[in-house]
PDB file of C-alpha atoms in Angstrom:
ATOM      1  CA  UNK A 943       9.866  24.740   0.764  1.00  0.00           C
ATOM      2  CA  UNK A 944       9.639  24.015   4.573  1.00  0.00           C
ATOM      3  CA  UNK A 945       8.988  20.563   6.020  1.00  0.00           C
ATOM      4  CA  UNK A 946       5.281  21.490   6.716  1.00  0.00           C
ATOM      5  CA  UNK A 947       4.507  22.545   3.091  1.00  0.00           C
ATOM      6  CA  UNK A 948       6.240  19.393   1.962  1.00  0.00           C
ATOM      7  CA  UNK A 949       3.903  17.212   4.245  1.00  0.00           C
ATOM      8  CA  UNK A 950       0.804  19.245   3.119  1.00  0.00           C
ATOM      9  CA  UNK A 951       1.606  18.902  -0.399  1.00  0.00           C
ATOM     10  CA  UNK A 952       2.232  15.131  -0.687  1.00  0.00           C
ATOM     11  CA  UNK A 953      -0.938  14.313   1.331  1.00  0.00           C
ATOM     12  CA  UNK A 954      -3.220  16.584  -0.484  1.00  0.00           C
ATOM     13  CA  UNK A 955      -1.964  15.392  -4.012  1.00  0.00           C
ATOM     14  CA  UNK A 956      -2.795  11.796  -3.186  1.00  0.00           C
ATOM     15  CA  UNK A 957      -5.980  11.819  -5.192  1.00  0.00           C
ATOM     16  CA  UNK A 958      -4.841  14.260  -7.824  1.00  0.00           C
ATOM     17  CA  UNK A 959      -1.576  12.618  -9.333  1.00  0.00           C
ATOM     18  CA  UNK A 960      -1.876   9.533 -11.362  1.00  0.00           C
ATOM     19  CA  UNK A 961      -0.790   6.440  -9.027  1.00  0.00           C
ATOM     20  CA  UNK A 962       1.955   5.388 -11.493  1.00  0.00           C
ATOM     21  CA  UNK A 963       3.407   8.931 -11.155  1.00  0.00           C
ATOM     22  CA  UNK A 964       2.863   9.561  -7.567  1.00  0.00           C
ATOM     23  CA  UNK A 965       6.007   8.224  -6.057  1.00  0.00           C
ATOM     24  CA  UNK A 966       8.317  10.113  -8.728  1.00  0.00           C
ATOM     25  CA  UNK A 967       6.278  13.264  -8.240  1.00  0.00           C
ATOM     26  CA  UNK A 968       6.772  13.007  -4.287  1.00  0.00           C
ATOM     27  CA  UNK A 969      10.361  12.780  -4.772  1.00  0.00           C
ATOM     28  CA  UNK A 970      10.317  15.954  -6.909  1.00  0.00           C
ATOM     29  CA  UNK A 971       8.501  17.600  -3.979  1.00  0.00           C
ATOM     30  CA  UNK A 972      11.311  16.317  -1.416  1.00  0.00           C
ATOM     31  CA  UNK A 973      13.925  17.954  -3.816  1.00  0.00           C
ATOM     32  CA  UNK A 974      12.647  21.162  -3.032  1.00  0.00           C
ATOM     33  CA  UNK A 975      12.930  20.449   0.885  1.00  0.00           C
ATOM     34  CA  UNK A 976      16.254  18.440   0.566  1.00  0.00           C
ATOM     35  CA  UNK A 977      18.820  18.954  -2.200  1.00  0.00           C
ATOM     36  CA  UNK A 978      19.800  15.580  -4.130  1.00  0.00           C
ATOM     37  CA  UNK A 979      20.291  14.602  -7.715  1.00  0.00           C
ATOM     38  CA  UNK A 980      19.145  11.149  -7.688  1.00  0.00           C
ATOM     39  CA  UNK A 981      17.283   8.530  -5.427  1.00  0.00           C
ATOM     40  CA  UNK A 982      16.004   4.909  -5.061  1.00  0.00           C
ATOM     41  CA  UNK A 983      12.823   4.389  -3.174  1.00  0.00           C
ATOM     42  CA  UNK A 984      12.230   0.667  -2.328  1.00  0.00           C
ATOM     43  CA  UNK A 985       9.612  -1.281  -0.693  1.00  0.00           C
ATOM     44  CA  UNK A 986       9.984  -4.961   0.498  1.00  0.00           C
ATOM     45  CA  UNK A 987       8.899  -7.567   3.496  1.00  0.00           C
ATOM     46  CA  UNK A 988      11.256  -8.562   6.275  1.00  0.00           C
ATOM     47  CA  UNK A 989      10.137 -12.251   5.871  1.00  0.00           C
ATOM     48  CA  UNK A 990      11.134 -12.389   2.177  1.00  0.00           C
ATOM     49  CA  UNK A 991      14.010  -9.942   2.297  1.00  0.00           C
ATOM     50  CA  UNK A 992      13.397  -8.771  -1.236  1.00  0.00           C
ATOM     51  CA  UNK A 993      12.131  -5.758  -2.852  1.00  0.00           C
ATOM     52  CA  UNK A 994       8.427  -5.714  -4.039  1.00  0.00           C
ATOM     53  CA  UNK A 995       8.807  -2.466  -5.901  1.00  0.00           C
ATOM     54  CA  UNK A 996      11.463   0.230  -6.551  1.00  0.00           C
ATOM     55  CA  UNK A 997      11.175   3.823  -7.815  1.00  0.00           C
ATOM     56  CA  UNK A 998      14.394   4.920  -9.477  1.00  0.00           C
ATOM     57  CA  UNK A 999      14.785   8.781  -9.724  1.00  0.00           C
ATOM     58  CA  UNK A1000      17.093  10.279 -11.984  1.00  0.00           C
ATOM     59  CA  UNK A1001      19.598   7.249 -11.716  1.00  0.00           C
ATOM     60  CA  UNK A1002      20.031   4.385 -14.362  1.00  0.00           C
ATOM     61  CA  UNK A1003      18.482   1.085 -14.046  1.00  0.00           C
ATOM     62  CA  UNK A1004      21.964  -0.275 -13.973  1.00  0.00           C
ATOM     63  CA  UNK A1005      22.226   0.996 -10.276  1.00  0.00           C
ATOM     64  CA  UNK A1006      19.533  -1.245  -9.025  1.00  0.00           C
ATOM     65  CA  UNK A1007      21.296  -4.268 -10.466  1.00  0.00           C
ATOM     66  CA  UNK A1008      24.692  -3.332  -8.978  1.00  0.00           C
ATOM     67  CA  UNK A1009      23.423  -2.636  -5.666  1.00  0.00           C
ATOM     68  CA  UNK A1010      22.261  -6.256  -5.549  1.00  0.00           C
ATOM     69  CA  UNK A1011      25.344  -7.534  -7.135  1.00  0.00           C
ATOM     70  CA  UNK A1012      27.841  -5.965  -4.731  1.00  0.00           C
ATOM     71  CA  UNK A1013      25.428  -6.050  -1.587  1.00  0.00           C
ATOM     72  CA  UNK A1014      27.980  -8.001   0.262  1.00  0.00           C
ATOM     73  CA  UNK A1015      30.672  -5.396   0.015  1.00  0.00           C
ATOM     74  CA  UNK A1016      28.377  -2.377   0.602  1.00  0.00           C
ATOM     75  CA  UNK A1017      28.953  -1.239   4.213  1.00  0.00           C
ATOM     76  CA  UNK A1018      25.463   0.505   4.280  1.00  0.00           C
ATOM     77  CA  UNK A1019      23.713  -2.860   3.989  1.00  0.00           C
ATOM     78  CA  UNK A1020      24.374  -4.150   7.715  1.00  0.00           C
ATOM     79  CA  UNK A1021      24.452  -0.843   9.365  1.00  0.00           C
ATOM     80  CA  UNK A1022      20.976   0.213   8.062  1.00  0.00           C
ATOM     81  CA  UNK A1023      19.261  -2.677   9.764  1.00  0.00           C
ATOM     82  CA  UNK A1024      20.813  -1.581  13.212  1.00  0.00           C
ATOM     83  CA  UNK A1025      19.768   1.966  12.839  1.00  0.00           C
ATOM     84  CA  UNK A1026      16.238   1.715  11.719  1.00  0.00           C
ATOM     85  CA  UNK A1027      14.676   5.141  11.085  1.00  0.00           C
ATOM     86  CA  UNK A1028      17.875   6.863  11.180  1.00  0.00           C
ATOM     87  CA  UNK A1029      19.477   8.097   7.976  1.00  0.00           C
ATOM     88  CA  UNK A1030      23.165   6.753   7.442  1.00  0.00           C
ATOM     89  CA  UNK A1031      25.625   8.735   5.427  1.00  0.00           C
ATOM     90  CA  UNK A1032      28.408   6.588   3.789  1.00  0.00           C
ATOM     91  CA  UNK A1033      30.720   9.482   5.015  1.00  0.00           C
ATOM     92  CA  UNK A1034      30.076   8.154   8.419  1.00  0.00           C
ATOM     93  CA  UNK A1035      31.103   4.582   7.718  1.00  0.00           C
ATOM     94  CA  UNK A1036      34.192   5.213   5.288  1.00  0.00           C
ATOM     95  CA  UNK A1037      36.398   8.215   5.332  1.00  0.00           C
ATOM     96  CA  UNK A1038      36.577   9.933   1.772  1.00  0.00           C
ATOM     97  CA  UNK A1039      39.997   8.768   1.178  1.00  0.00           C
ATOM     98  CA  UNK A1040      38.933   5.148   1.825  1.00  0.00           C
ATOM     99  CA  UNK A1041      35.501   5.264   0.057  1.00  0.00           C
ATOM    100  CA  UNK A1042      36.897   6.709  -3.259  1.00  0.00           C
ATOM    101  CA  UNK A1043      39.259   3.803  -3.406  1.00  0.00           C
ATOM    102  CA  UNK A1044      36.820   1.103  -2.367  1.00  0.00           C
ATOM    103  CA  UNK A1045      35.522  -1.545  -4.760  1.00  0.00           C
ATOM    104  CA  UNK A1046      31.943  -0.570  -3.962  1.00  0.00           C
ATOM    105  CA  UNK A1047      32.532   2.902  -5.119  1.00  0.00           C
ATOM    106  CA  UNK A1048      34.438   2.046  -8.237  1.00  0.00           C
ATOM    107  CA  UNK A1049      32.307  -0.803  -9.366  1.00  0.00           C
ATOM    108  CA  UNK A1050      28.787   0.209  -8.136  1.00  0.00           C
ATOM    109  CA  UNK A1051      28.554   4.151  -7.649  1.00  0.00           C
ATOM    110  CA  UNK A1052      31.180   5.769  -9.609  1.00  0.00           C
ATOM    111  CA  UNK A1053      29.814   4.418 -13.060  1.00  0.00           C
ATOM    112  CA  UNK A1054      26.485   5.970 -12.340  1.00  0.00           C
ATOM    113  CA  UNK A1055      28.146   9.445 -11.144  1.00  0.00           C
ATOM    114  CA  UNK A1056      27.157   8.906  -7.583  1.00  0.00           C
ATOM    115  CA  UNK A1057      29.466  10.782  -5.219  1.00  0.00           C
ATOM    116  CA  UNK A1058      27.504  11.167  -1.979  1.00  0.00           C
ATOM    117  CA  UNK A1059      25.026   8.767  -0.376  1.00  0.00           C
ATOM    118  CA  UNK A1060      22.360   9.062   2.291  1.00  0.00           C
ATOM    119  CA  UNK A1061      20.255   6.305   3.199  1.00  0.00           C
ATOM    120  CA  UNK A1062      17.606   5.113   5.607  1.00  0.00           C
ATOM    121  CA  UNK A1063      15.221   2.383   6.419  1.00  0.00           C
ATOM    122  CA  UNK A1064      11.740   2.524   7.901  1.00  0.00           C
ATOM    123  CA  UNK A1065      10.391  -0.811   9.448  1.00  0.00           C
ATOM    124  CA  UNK A1066       6.883  -1.299  10.314  1.00  0.00           C
ATOM    125  CA  UNK A1067       7.143  -3.916  13.137  1.00  0.00           C
ATOM    126  CA  UNK A1068       3.476  -4.804  12.935  1.00  0.00           C
ATOM    127  CA  UNK A1069       3.511  -6.110   9.390  1.00  0.00           C
ATOM    128  CA  UNK A1070       7.304  -6.466   8.680  1.00  0.00           C
ATOM    129  CA  UNK A1071       7.125  -4.232   5.671  1.00  0.00           C
ATOM    130  CA  UNK A1072      10.133  -1.867   5.223  1.00  0.00           C
ATOM    131  CA  UNK A1073      10.827   1.039   3.134  1.00  0.00           C
ATOM    132  CA  UNK A1074      14.320   2.004   1.966  1.00  0.00           C
ATOM    133  CA  UNK A1075      14.991   5.580   0.723  1.00  0.00           C
ATOM    134  CA  UNK A1076      18.608   6.475  -0.579  1.00  0.00           C
ATOM    135  CA  UNK A1077      19.351   9.864  -1.609  1.00  0.00           C
ATOM    136  CA  UNK A1078      22.233  10.552  -3.990  1.00  0.00           C
ATOM    137  CA  UNK A1079      24.450  13.527  -4.891  1.00  0.00           C
ATOM    138  CA  UNK A1080      26.553  13.757  -7.996  1.00  0.00           C
ATOM    139  CA  UNK A1081      29.034  16.266  -6.842  1.00  0.00           C
ATOM    140  CA  UNK A1082      31.796  15.180  -4.435  1.00  0.00           C
ATOM    141  CA  UNK A1083      32.054  18.631  -2.688  1.00  0.00           C
ATOM    142  CA  UNK A1084      28.543  18.628  -1.597  1.00  0.00           C
ATOM    143  CA  UNK A1085      28.424  16.173   1.388  1.00  0.00           C
ATOM    144  CA  UNK A1086      25.158  15.607   3.203  1.00  0.00           C
ATOM    145  CA  UNK A1087      24.793  17.758   6.552  1.00  0.00           C
ATOM    146  CA  UNK A1088      23.283  16.903   9.970  1.00  0.00           C
ATOM    147  CA  UNK A1089      20.341  19.029   8.862  1.00  0.00           C
ATOM    148  CA  UNK A1090      19.841  16.966   5.618  1.00  0.00           C
ATOM    149  CA  UNK A1091      19.949  13.799   7.891  1.00  0.00           C
ATOM    150  CA  UNK A1092      17.159  15.305  10.125  1.00  0.00           C
ATOM    151  CA  UNK A1093      15.185  16.342   7.171  1.00  0.00           C
ATOM    152  CA  UNK A1094      15.277  12.876   5.590  1.00  0.00           C
ATOM    153  CA  UNK A1095      14.372  11.138   8.901  1.00  0.00           C
ATOM    154  CA  UNK A1096      11.159  13.167   9.218  1.00  0.00           C
ATOM    155  CA  UNK A1097      10.207  13.096   5.430  1.00  0.00           C
ATOM    156  CA  UNK A1098      10.589   9.334   4.937  1.00  0.00           C
ATOM    157  CA  UNK A1099       7.546   8.280   7.245  1.00  0.00           C
ATOM    158  CA  UNK A1100       5.297  10.761   5.487  1.00  0.00           C
ATOM    159  CA  UNK A1101       6.567   9.634   2.074  1.00  0.00           C
ATOM    160  CA  UNK A1102       5.587   6.086   2.735  1.00  0.00           C
ATOM    161  CA  UNK A1103       2.344   6.915   4.463  1.00  0.00           C
ATOM    162  CA  UNK A1104       1.214   9.288   1.766  1.00  0.00           C
ATOM    163  CA  UNK A1105       2.116   6.832  -0.965  1.00  0.00           C
ATOM    164  CA  UNK A1106       0.159   4.097   0.715  1.00  0.00           C
ATOM    165  CA  UNK A1107      -2.921   6.459   1.182  1.00  0.00           C
ATOM    166  CA  UNK A1108      -2.566   7.367  -2.583  1.00  0.00           C
ATOM    167  CA  UNK A1109      -2.839   3.548  -3.486  1.00  0.00           C
ATOM    168  CA  UNK A1110      -5.613   2.762  -1.439  1.00  0.00           C
ATOM    169  CA  UNK A1111      -7.736   6.000  -2.238  1.00  0.00           C
ATOM    170  CA  UNK A1112      -7.279   5.483  -5.935  1.00  0.00           C
ATOM    171  CA  UNK A1113      -8.208   1.681  -5.574  1.00  0.00           C
ATOM    172  CA  UNK A1114     -11.306   2.948  -3.533  1.00  0.00           C
ATOM    173  CA  UNK A1115     -12.171   5.052  -6.505  1.00  0.00           C
ATOM    174  CA  UNK A1116     -11.918   2.264  -8.957  1.00  0.00           C
ATOM    175  CA  UNK A1117     -13.506  -0.389  -7.067  1.00  0.00           C
ATOM    176  CA  UNK A1118     -16.318   1.824  -5.280  1.00  0.00           C
ATOM    177  CA  UNK A1119     -16.201  -0.468  -2.224  1.00  0.00           C
ATOM    178  CA  UNK A1120     -15.559   2.368   0.284  1.00  0.00           C
ATOM    179  CA  UNK A1121     -16.520   0.042   3.168  1.00  0.00           C
ATOM    180  CA  UNK A1122     -14.093  -2.674   2.425  1.00  0.00           C
ATOM    181  CA  UNK A1123     -10.537  -2.849   4.263  1.00  0.00           C
ATOM    182  CA  UNK A1124      -7.732  -3.600   1.683  1.00  0.00           C
ATOM    183  CA  UNK A1125      -4.380  -5.062   1.283  1.00  0.00           C
ATOM    184  CA  UNK A1126      -2.090  -5.902  -1.657  1.00  0.00           C
ATOM    185  CA  UNK A1127      -0.371  -9.351  -1.311  1.00  0.00           C
ATOM    186  CA  UNK A1128       1.451 -11.931  -3.168  1.00  0.00           C
ATOM    187  CA  UNK A1129       0.134 -15.421  -3.989  1.00  0.00           C
ATOM    188  CA  UNK A1130       1.883 -16.691  -1.012  1.00  0.00           C
ATOM    189  CA  UNK A1131      -0.098 -14.217   1.210  1.00  0.00           C
ATOM    190  CA  UNK A1132       2.836 -11.718   2.086  1.00  0.00           C
ATOM    191  CA  UNK A1133       1.605  -8.397   2.583  1.00  0.00           C
ATOM    192  CA  UNK A1134       3.037  -5.665  -0.081  1.00  0.00           C
ATOM    193  CA  UNK A1135       0.781  -2.832   1.067  1.00  0.00           C
ATOM    194  CA  UNK A1136      -2.089  -2.597   3.527  1.00  0.00           C
ATOM    195  CA  UNK A1137      -4.383  -0.359   5.371  1.00  0.00           C
ATOM    196  CA  UNK A1138      -4.323  -0.294   9.101  1.00  0.00           C
ATOM    197  CA  UNK A1139      -8.024  -1.104   9.314  1.00  0.00           C
ATOM    198  CA  UNK A1140      -7.233  -4.397   7.573  1.00  0.00           C
ATOM    199  CA  UNK A1141      -4.872  -5.349  10.316  1.00  0.00           C
ATOM    200  CA  UNK A1142      -7.274  -4.491  12.909  1.00  0.00           C
ATOM    201  CA  UNK A1143      -9.740  -6.828  11.508  1.00  0.00           C
ATOM    202  CA  UNK A1144      -7.173  -9.490  10.970  1.00  0.00           C
ATOM    203  CA  UNK A1145      -6.117  -9.224  14.658  1.00  0.00           C
ATOM    204  CA  UNK A1146      -9.622  -9.320  15.857  1.00  0.00           C
ATOM    205  CA  UNK A1147     -10.673 -12.404  13.947  1.00  0.00           C
ATOM    206  CA  UNK A1148      -7.371 -14.118  14.088  1.00  0.00           C
ATOM    207  CA  UNK A1149      -5.898 -13.257  17.416  1.00  0.00           C
ATOM    208  CA  UNK A1150      -3.372 -16.177  17.561  1.00  0.00           C
ATOM    209  CA  UNK A1151      -1.963 -15.371  13.960  1.00  0.00           C
ATOM    210  CA  UNK A1152       1.056 -13.103  13.188  1.00  0.00           C
ATOM    211  CA  UNK A1153      -0.056 -10.263  10.797  1.00  0.00           C
ATOM    212  CA  UNK A1154       2.902 -10.291   8.298  1.00  0.00           C
ATOM    213  CA  UNK A1155       1.220 -12.910   6.345  1.00  0.00           C
ATOM    214  CA  UNK A1156      -2.574 -13.640   5.596  1.00  0.00           C
ATOM    215  CA  UNK A1157      -3.772 -16.179   8.099  1.00  0.00           C
ATOM    216  CA  UNK A1158      -5.687 -18.089   5.275  1.00  0.00           C
ATOM    217  CA  UNK A1159      -4.434 -19.607   2.010  1.00  0.00           C
ATOM    218  CA  UNK A1160      -5.564 -17.605  -1.090  1.00  0.00           C
ATOM    219  CA  UNK A1161      -6.138 -20.629  -3.226  1.00  0.00           C
ATOM    220  CA  UNK A1162      -9.063 -21.649  -1.011  1.00  0.00           C
ATOM    221  CA  UNK A1163     -11.042 -18.677  -2.229  1.00  0.00           C
ATOM    222  CA  UNK A1164     -12.508 -17.864  -5.645  1.00  0.00           C
ATOM    223  CA  UNK A1165     -13.819 -14.237  -5.738  1.00  0.00           C
ATOM    224  CA  UNK A1166     -15.748 -13.894  -2.627  1.00  0.00           C
ATOM    225  CA  UNK A1167     -15.926 -16.322   0.410  1.00  0.00           C
ATOM    226  CA  UNK A1168     -16.036 -16.297   4.209  1.00  0.00           C
ATOM    227  CA  UNK A1169     -13.404 -16.949   6.602  1.00  0.00           C
ATOM    228  CA  UNK A1170     -13.665 -16.707  10.519  1.00  0.00           C
ATOM    229  CA  UNK A1171     -16.616 -14.300  10.385  1.00  0.00           C
ATOM    230  CA  UNK A1172     -14.927 -12.056   7.365  1.00  0.00           C
ATOM    231  CA  UNK A1173     -16.037 -11.684   4.039  1.00  0.00           C
ATOM    232  CA  UNK A1174     -12.942 -11.927   1.670  1.00  0.00           C
ATOM    233  CA  UNK A1175     -12.949 -10.889  -1.857  1.00  0.00           C
ATOM    234  CA  UNK A1176     -10.110 -11.310  -4.274  1.00  0.00           C
ATOM    235  CA  UNK A1177      -9.169  -9.334  -7.413  1.00  0.00           C
ATOM    236  CA  UNK A1178      -6.382  -9.522  -9.633  1.00  0.00           C
ATOM    237  CA  UNK A1179      -3.809  -6.587  -9.277  1.00  0.00           C
ATOM    238  CA  UNK A1180      -1.134  -6.803 -11.882  1.00  0.00           C
ATOM    239  CA  UNK A1181       0.763 -10.055 -10.901  1.00  0.00           C
ATOM    240  CA  UNK A1182      -0.465  -9.646  -7.193  1.00  0.00           C
ATOM    241  CA  UNK A1183      -3.914  -9.747  -5.531  1.00  0.00           C
ATOM    242  CA  UNK A1184      -6.137  -6.943  -4.084  1.00  0.00           C
ATOM    243  CA  UNK A1185      -7.781  -8.601  -1.033  1.00  0.00           C
ATOM    244  CA  UNK A1186     -10.755  -6.932   0.424  1.00  0.00           C
ATOM    245  CA  UNK A1187     -12.223  -7.713   3.996  1.00  0.00           C
ATOM    246  CA  UNK A1188     -15.255  -6.739   5.926  1.00  0.00           C
ATOM    247  CA  UNK A1189     -17.167  -8.258   8.718  1.00  0.00           C
ATOM    248  CA  UNK A1190     -20.094 -10.489   7.635  1.00  0.00           C
ATOM    249  CA  UNK A1191     -23.333  -8.778   7.896  1.00  0.00           C
ATOM    250  CA  UNK A1192     -26.887  -9.976   7.119  1.00  0.00           C
ATOM    251  CA  UNK A1193     -26.849  -8.619   3.517  1.00  0.00           C
ATOM    252  CA  UNK A1194     -23.888 -11.066   2.857  1.00  0.00           C
ATOM    253  CA  UNK A1195     -26.428 -13.853   3.059  1.00  0.00           C
ATOM    254  CA  UNK A1196     -28.255 -12.749  -0.085  1.00  0.00           C
ATOM    255  CA  UNK A1197     -27.761 -13.838  -3.665  1.00  0.00           C
ATOM    256  CA  UNK A1198     -26.330 -11.401  -6.186  1.00  0.00           C
ATOM    257  CA  UNK A1199     -30.010 -11.219  -7.712  1.00  0.00           C
ATOM    258  CA  UNK A1200     -31.508 -10.661  -4.071  1.00  0.00           C
ATOM    259  CA  UNK A1201     -29.100  -7.756  -3.562  1.00  0.00           C
ATOM    260  CA  UNK A1202     -30.281  -6.189  -6.872  1.00  0.00           C
ATOM    261  CA  UNK A1203     -33.673  -6.401  -5.787  1.00  0.00           C
ATOM    262  CA  UNK A1204     -32.663  -4.744  -2.297  1.00  0.00           C
ATOM    263  CA  UNK A1205     -31.013  -1.964  -4.056  1.00  0.00           C
ATOM    264  CA  UNK A1206     -34.053  -1.201  -6.290  1.00  0.00           C
ATOM    265  CA  UNK A1207     -36.263  -1.147  -3.291  1.00  0.00           C
ATOM    266  CA  UNK A1208     -33.903   1.277  -1.530  1.00  0.00           C
ATOM    267  CA  UNK A1209     -34.143   3.539  -4.499  1.00  0.00           C
ATOM    268  CA  UNK A1210     -37.901   3.781  -3.833  1.00  0.00           C
ATOM    269  CA  UNK A1211     -38.881   1.837  -7.067  1.00  0.00           C
ATOM    270  CA  UNK A1212     -42.366   0.091  -7.184  1.00  0.00           C
ATOM    271  CA  UNK A1213     -42.288  -3.727  -8.131  1.00  0.00           C
ATOM    272  CA  UNK A1214     -43.266  -2.876 -11.538  1.00  0.00           C
ATOM    273  CA  UNK A1215     -40.207  -0.327 -12.043  1.00  0.00           C
ATOM    274  CA  UNK A1216     -37.914  -2.742 -10.185  1.00  0.00           C
ATOM    275  CA  UNK A1217     -38.972  -5.517 -12.506  1.00  0.00           C
ATOM    276  CA  UNK A1218     -38.500  -3.366 -15.625  1.00  0.00           C
ATOM    277  CA  UNK A1219     -35.013  -2.480 -14.380  1.00  0.00           C
ATOM    278  CA  UNK A1220     -33.997  -5.964 -13.558  1.00  0.00           C
ATOM    279  CA  UNK A1221     -35.784  -7.657 -16.564  1.00  0.00           C
ATOM    280  CA  UNK A1222     -38.208  -9.448 -14.066  1.00  0.00           C
ATOM    281  CA  UNK A1223     -42.031  -9.449 -13.676  1.00  0.00           C
ATOM    282  CA  UNK A1224     -43.435  -7.595 -10.708  1.00  0.00           C
ATOM    283  CA  UNK A1225     -44.532 -10.898  -9.189  1.00  0.00           C
ATOM    284  CA  UNK A1226     -41.153 -12.298  -9.486  1.00  0.00           C
ATOM    285  CA  UNK A1227     -39.627  -9.079  -7.663  1.00  0.00           C
ATOM    286  CA  UNK A1228     -42.307  -9.561  -4.878  1.00  0.00           C
ATOM    287  CA  UNK A1229     -41.299 -13.324  -4.382  1.00  0.00           C
ATOM    288  CA  UNK A1230     -37.535 -12.246  -4.192  1.00  0.00           C
ATOM    289  CA  UNK A1231     -38.396  -9.693  -1.715  1.00  0.00           C
ATOM    290  CA  UNK A1232     -40.498 -12.253   0.422  1.00  0.00           C
ATOM    291  CA  UNK A1233     -37.497 -14.658   0.512  1.00  0.00           C
ATOM    292  CA  UNK A1234     -35.211 -11.783   1.386  1.00  0.00           C
ATOM    293  CA  UNK A1235     -37.394 -10.944   4.398  1.00  0.00           C
ATOM    294  CA  UNK A1236     -37.281 -14.671   5.575  1.00  0.00           C
ATOM    295  CA  UNK A1237     -33.518 -14.643   5.258  1.00  0.00           C
ATOM    296  CA  UNK A1238     -32.983 -11.567   7.118  1.00  0.00           C
ATOM    297  CA  UNK A1239     -35.796 -12.118   9.684  1.00  0.00           C
ATOM    298  CA  UNK A1240     -37.491  -8.764   8.953  1.00  0.00           C
ATOM    299  CA  UNK A1241     -41.041  -7.919   7.858  1.00  0.00           C
ATOM    300  CA  UNK A1242     -40.988  -4.603   6.317  1.00  0.00           C
ATOM    301  CA  UNK A1243     -39.255  -2.289   3.728  1.00  0.00           C
ATOM    302  CA  UNK A1244     -38.401   0.152   6.492  1.00  0.00           C
ATOM    303  CA  UNK A1245     -36.460  -2.561   8.294  1.00  0.00           C
ATOM    304  CA  UNK A1246     -34.840  -3.584   5.167  1.00  0.00           C
ATOM    305  CA  UNK A1247     -33.753   0.078   4.448  1.00  0.00           C
ATOM    306  CA  UNK A1248     -32.348   0.316   7.991  1.00  0.00           C
ATOM    307  CA  UNK A1249     -30.208  -2.665   7.408  1.00  0.00           C
ATOM    308  CA  UNK A1250     -28.929  -1.317   4.254  1.00  0.00           C
ATOM    309  CA  UNK A1251     -27.551   1.877   6.052  1.00  0.00           C
ATOM    310  CA  UNK A1252     -25.783  -0.004   8.752  1.00  0.00           C
TER     311      UNK A1252
END
């Protein structure tokens, strides 16, 4: 597989592979481009300096714990932050004779059968979100090459972009709110995953605020509220929050029942049929429609339908 085929595969599969399987599947695609035996793909935030999620590929859970335990003696830890976007080979930092006698190898990597390590970090400076991808080989006589480095450098951006697209595409399929701009964040408001359009809206409505964190407290909202001209909708997403934003429009002034009436009218239903569908009398539907016209400052069904289509 060449690089262009790899890129095409991971993007076209975003709506076909189950979300919980997507990252693991994408790494199997990367294996066909770049030889490796195991990997860790992690995401985190610069402000919190912690990982939000990790995908372990053919390596034991023990490795993730060991990497944290021995972080202070891992020579990759500091160097990666100075070489953002550029893969770093452990062999470039420690000669083999030194590495294979070191504590980091003996305590962290050797117990997991790891002999060669190639790692890189991508930092999104706009959001503070970072992605760490580390590839492992289990055979000492198969070091990573310059071509392997180049390949990983180009692949990492597309991996994280495709995974982000897969997440929001499948969220869109489940929520059905295709016009909303979405982000996943924790209860402190730190972004975990985000769409560019979400960031664009925040920057437009909160020009003085930094983007890595939401400019409003989540606990001030219930399910849907207004903030600086933006409609904000919150939904639980595992132990995080799905935040949806969209610019406030005239239809946001309507109650839930009034929106149901509008949708029935848009379908071309008569007052009688709309009432039957909604469990209302035709006169009640008519009264709702009159109040809707007043709220929206319009005077006809055609004007209402035009608003719906904006």
